[in-house]
Tab-separated table of C-alpha atoms in Angstrom:
chain	number	residue	atom	x	y	z
A	59	GLY	CA	155.452	-15.508	8.867
A	60	ASP	CA	155.867	-16.787	12.391
A	61	SER	CA	155.356	-15.247	15.847
A	62	ILE	CA	157.862	-12.505	15.011
A	63	ALA	CA	155.601	-11.493	12.128
A	64	SER	CA	152.346	-11.784	14.048
A	65	GLY	CA	153.541	-10.036	17.184
A	66	GLY	CA	150.669	-9.315	19.537
A	67	ASP	CA	148.138	-8.604	16.808
A	68	VAL	CA	144.630	-9.889	16.904
A	69	GLN	CA	144.295	-11.313	13.408
A	70	VAL	CA	141.521	-8.998	12.308
A	71	ASN	CA	141.608	-6.756	9.264
A	72	TYR	CA	143.119	-3.336	9.913
A	73	GLN	CA	144.274	-4.107	13.438
A	74	VAL	CA	147.207	-1.802	14.170
A	75	GLY	CA	149.770	-2.368	16.887
A	76	GLY	CA	151.682	-5.242	18.361
A	77	SER	CA	153.725	-6.348	15.358
A	78	TRP	CA	156.524	-4.759	13.387
A	79	PHE	CA	154.455	-5.098	10.223
A	80	ALA	CA	151.473	-3.234	11.646
A	81	ASP	CA	153.879	-0.591	12.918
A	82	VAL	CA	155.392	-0.204	9.443
A	83	CYS	CA	151.922	0.247	7.940
A	84	GLY	CA	151.119	3.013	10.388
A	85	LYS	CA	154.454	4.765	9.896
A	86	SER	CA	154.448	4.440	6.119
A	87	HIS	CA	151.511	6.855	5.703
A	88	GLN	CA	149.587	3.884	4.312
A	89	ARG	CA	152.127	3.128	1.596
A	90	LEU	CA	151.515	-0.350	2.930
A	91	ARG	CA	147.991	-0.978	4.145
A	92	PHE	CA	147.360	-3.633	6.744
A	93	TYR	CA	144.884	-6.165	5.401
A	94	ARG	CA	145.678	-9.427	7.150
A	95	ASN	CA	148.514	-10.670	9.327
A	96	ALA	CA	149.003	-14.355	8.539
A	97	GLY	CA	151.846	-14.868	11.009
A	98	VAL	CA	151.469	-17.973	13.184
A	99	GLY	CA	153.619	-18.612	16.237
A	100	GLY	CA	155.877	-21.657	16.018
A	101	ASN	CA	155.665	-21.944	12.238
A	102	THR	CA	158.585	-23.213	10.227
A	103	SER	CA	158.929	-22.177	6.598
A	104	THR	CA	157.516	-25.607	5.711
A	105	ALA	CA	154.389	-24.913	7.763
A	106	MET	CA	154.085	-21.455	6.179
A	107	LEU	CA	154.227	-22.975	2.714
A	108	ALA	CA	151.652	-25.631	3.610
A	109	ARG	CA	149.064	-23.016	4.573
A	110	PHE	CA	150.027	-20.372	2.016
A	111	THR	CA	147.067	-20.994	-0.275
A	112	ALA	CA	144.491	-20.910	2.530
A	113	ASP	CA	146.018	-18.075	4.527
A	114	VAL	CA	147.485	-15.805	1.842
A	115	THR	CA	146.548	-16.303	-1.796
A	116	ALA	CA	142.905	-17.031	-0.940
A	117	TYR	CA	142.653	-13.317	-0.043
A	118	HIS	CA	144.254	-12.141	-3.319
A	119	PRO	CA	146.269	-9.317	-1.755
A	120	ASP	CA	147.938	-6.707	-3.922
A	121	ILE	CA	151.145	-7.021	-1.899
A	122	VAL	CA	152.442	-9.980	0.119
A	123	VAL	CA	155.216	-9.472	2.665
A	124	ILE	CA	156.882	-12.818	3.408
A	125	GLY	CA	158.886	-13.272	6.607
A	126	GLY	CA	160.124	-16.772	5.814
A	127	VAL	CA	163.530	-16.704	7.512
A	128	THR	CA	162.588	-18.036	10.926
A	129	PRO	CA	164.413	-19.365	13.994
A	130	ASN	CA	161.810	-22.133	14.103
A	131	ASP	CA	163.511	-23.732	11.093
A	132	VAL	CA	166.753	-23.902	13.041
A	133	GLY	CA	165.120	-25.248	16.182
A	134	GLN	CA	163.274	-27.924	14.209
A	135	SER	CA	166.284	-28.837	12.041
A	136	VAL	CA	164.762	-27.885	8.697
A	137	PRO	CA	167.599	-28.266	6.160
A	138	VAL	CA	168.910	-25.054	4.631
A	139	ALA	CA	168.073	-26.252	1.109
A	140	THR	CA	164.468	-26.874	2.183
A	141	ARG	CA	164.216	-23.431	3.774
A	142	LYS	CA	165.362	-21.810	0.550
A	143	SER	CA	162.993	-23.821	-1.632
A	144	ASN	CA	160.087	-23.086	0.748
A	145	ILE	CA	160.652	-19.336	0.406
A	146	GLN	CA	161.013	-19.614	-3.370
A	147	ALA	CA	157.776	-21.625	-3.560
A	148	MET	CA	155.883	-19.034	-1.493
A	149	VAL	CA	157.161	-16.281	-3.762
A	150	ALA	CA	156.140	-18.248	-6.856
A	151	ALA	CA	152.641	-18.861	-5.442
A	152	ALA	CA	152.153	-15.183	-4.627
A	153	VAL	CA	153.370	-14.060	-8.038
A	154	ALA	CA	151.147	-16.629	-9.766
A	155	ASP	CA	148.195	-15.150	-7.868
A	156	GLY	CA	149.072	-11.676	-9.155
A	157	SER	CA	150.528	-10.307	-5.917
A	158	ARG	CA	153.591	-8.160	-5.648
A	159	VAL	CA	156.111	-9.722	-3.244
A	160	ILE	CA	158.272	-8.023	-0.645
A	161	LEU	CA	160.562	-10.200	1.492
A	162	ALA	CA	161.830	-9.627	5.028
A	163	THR	CA	164.973	-10.833	6.725
A	164	SER	CA	164.971	-12.398	10.163
A	165	THR	CA	165.504	-10.464	13.349
A	166	PRO	CA	168.660	-11.113	15.419
A	167	ASN	CA	168.853	-14.019	17.856
A	168	ASP	CA	170.824	-14.385	21.067
A	169	THR	CA	171.554	-18.121	20.642
A	170	THR	CA	174.829	-18.498	18.766
A	171	GLY	CA	173.958	-21.441	16.484
A	172	THR	CA	170.546	-20.041	15.651
A	173	ARG	CA	171.942	-16.584	15.020
A	174	ASP	CA	174.651	-17.885	12.670
A	175	SER	CA	172.106	-19.898	10.678
A	176	LEU	CA	169.731	-16.932	10.411
A	177	VAL	CA	172.532	-14.648	9.237
A	178	GLU	CA	173.450	-17.198	6.561
A	179	MET	CA	169.830	-17.312	5.396
A	180	ASN	CA	169.553	-13.520	5.440
A	181	HIS	CA	172.589	-13.260	3.149
A	182	TRP	CA	171.114	-15.838	0.792
A	183	LEU	CA	167.701	-14.137	0.825
A	184	ILE	CA	169.119	-10.735	-0.078
A	185	GLY	CA	171.304	-12.173	-2.843
A	186	TRP	CA	168.536	-14.313	-4.351
A	187	ALA	CA	165.948	-11.528	-4.102
A	188	ASN	CA	168.297	-9.162	-5.912
A	189	THR	CA	168.503	-11.599	-8.835
A	190	GLN	CA	164.692	-11.679	-8.954
A	191	GLY	CA	164.103	-7.953	-8.567
A	192	ILE	CA	162.293	-8.474	-5.255
A	193	PRO	CA	162.727	-5.849	-2.514
A	194	VAL	CA	163.886	-7.039	0.907
A	195	LEU	CA	163.053	-5.299	4.178
A	196	ASP	CA	165.949	-5.469	6.625
A	197	ILE	CA	164.470	-6.080	10.068
A	198	TYR	CA	167.771	-7.484	11.362
A	199	SER	CA	170.145	-4.508	11.296
A	200	PRO	CA	168.014	-2.019	13.272
A	201	LEU	CA	167.969	-4.394	16.260
A	202	ALA	CA	171.387	-6.029	16.093
A	203	ASP	CA	174.453	-5.244	18.171
A	204	PRO	CA	177.106	-4.673	15.477
A	205	ALA	CA	179.746	-6.217	17.729
A	206	ASP	CA	178.284	-9.731	17.799
A	207	GLY	CA	174.933	-9.808	15.998
A	208	THR	CA	172.878	-10.383	19.129
A	209	TYR	CA	169.893	-8.211	19.954
A	210	LEU	CA	170.616	-4.846	21.469
A	211	PRO	CA	169.299	-5.505	25.007
A	212	SER	CA	166.536	-2.898	25.028
A	213	TYR	CA	164.882	-4.446	21.943
A	214	THR	CA	164.062	-7.949	23.220
A	215	SER	CA	162.879	-9.672	26.365
A	216	ASP	CA	163.746	-13.250	25.417
A	217	GLY	CA	166.551	-13.085	22.832
A	218	THR	CA	164.264	-14.312	20.039
A	219	HIS	CA	161.325	-11.928	19.692
A	220	PRO	CA	161.415	-8.142	19.469
A	221	ASN	CA	159.614	-6.454	22.343
A	222	ASP	CA	157.324	-3.445	21.823
A	223	THR	CA	160.303	-1.098	21.620
A	224	GLY	CA	161.995	-3.396	19.120
A	225	ASN	CA	158.885	-3.568	16.960
A	226	HIS	CA	158.662	0.231	16.901
A	227	VAL	CA	162.338	0.465	15.923
A	228	ILE	CA	161.735	-1.962	13.064
A	229	GLY	CA	158.661	0.006	12.012
A	230	THR	CA	160.571	3.264	11.818
A	231	ALA	CA	163.520	1.749	9.965
A	232	VAL	CA	161.492	-0.296	7.515
A	233	ALA	CA	159.050	2.494	6.634
A	234	ALA	CA	162.082	4.269	5.179
A	235	GLN	CA	163.078	1.147	3.196
A	236	LEU	CA	159.813	0.678	1.310
A	237	PRO	CA	160.071	0.683	-2.478
A	238	PRO	CA	159.795	4.264	-3.731
A	239	ASP	CA	156.948	3.516	-6.124
A	240	LEU	CA	154.578	2.691	-3.261
A	241	ARG	CA	152.581	5.892	-3.022
A	242	ALA	CA	151.180	7.387	0.153
A	243	VAL	CA	147.407	7.551	0.350
A	244	PRO	CA	146.226	11.107	1.093
A	245	PHE	CA	143.902	11.599	4.030
A	246	LEU	CA	140.950	13.892	3.342
A	247	THR	CA	139.191	15.800	6.081
A	248	ALA	CA	135.983	16.392	4.125
A	249	ALA	CA	134.612	15.237	0.821
A	250	LYS	CA	134.678	18.067	-1.730
A	251	GLY	CA	134.572	20.697	0.979
A	252	ASP	CA	131.422	19.363	2.612
A	253	PRO	CA	132.084	19.482	6.381
A	254	GLU	CA	129.226	17.042	7.006
A	255	ASN	CA	130.798	14.351	4.776
A	256	LEU	CA	133.986	13.488	6.596
A	257	ILE	CA	136.327	10.814	5.279
């Protein structure tokens, strides 16, 4: 993903906090486990695809969450057809590596042209993913003003990125959207009753 995916995370394994994805992992009772956040600020979907092998499949994750619908594509005039093919190529690369794919929509945007383009891509993403049997996490609706599709004011500071409150709202909403077959990992207080062997 882009800066919306990376949030404020230090890109270190198991870092929690600062991005909606890390928040989801924490609130999902480890149904998703944070391994690596490969979000890079300013990335278009073309840039994401170009580094996908080095930054994603090289780590052979069990699950890949792709946030490929980005306002950077709009700002850098990436054609809609290219955006779609970039996302499809990332999905194909992850599947070929043996990863399960989960997709994410964009967040809202307060700039009219950008917002309209992102909404169009979100609709395409959901429709295409449904034909492929790929789950989609809706990170747009929890933050959007239903009247006009802009951010609800308390969830952004700049009209593009969710603030800390916005990221927590996404985390809460998306934890409830995770595919039902992702099982929670139980937390043990002691191994086999041995109070000296805490886990």
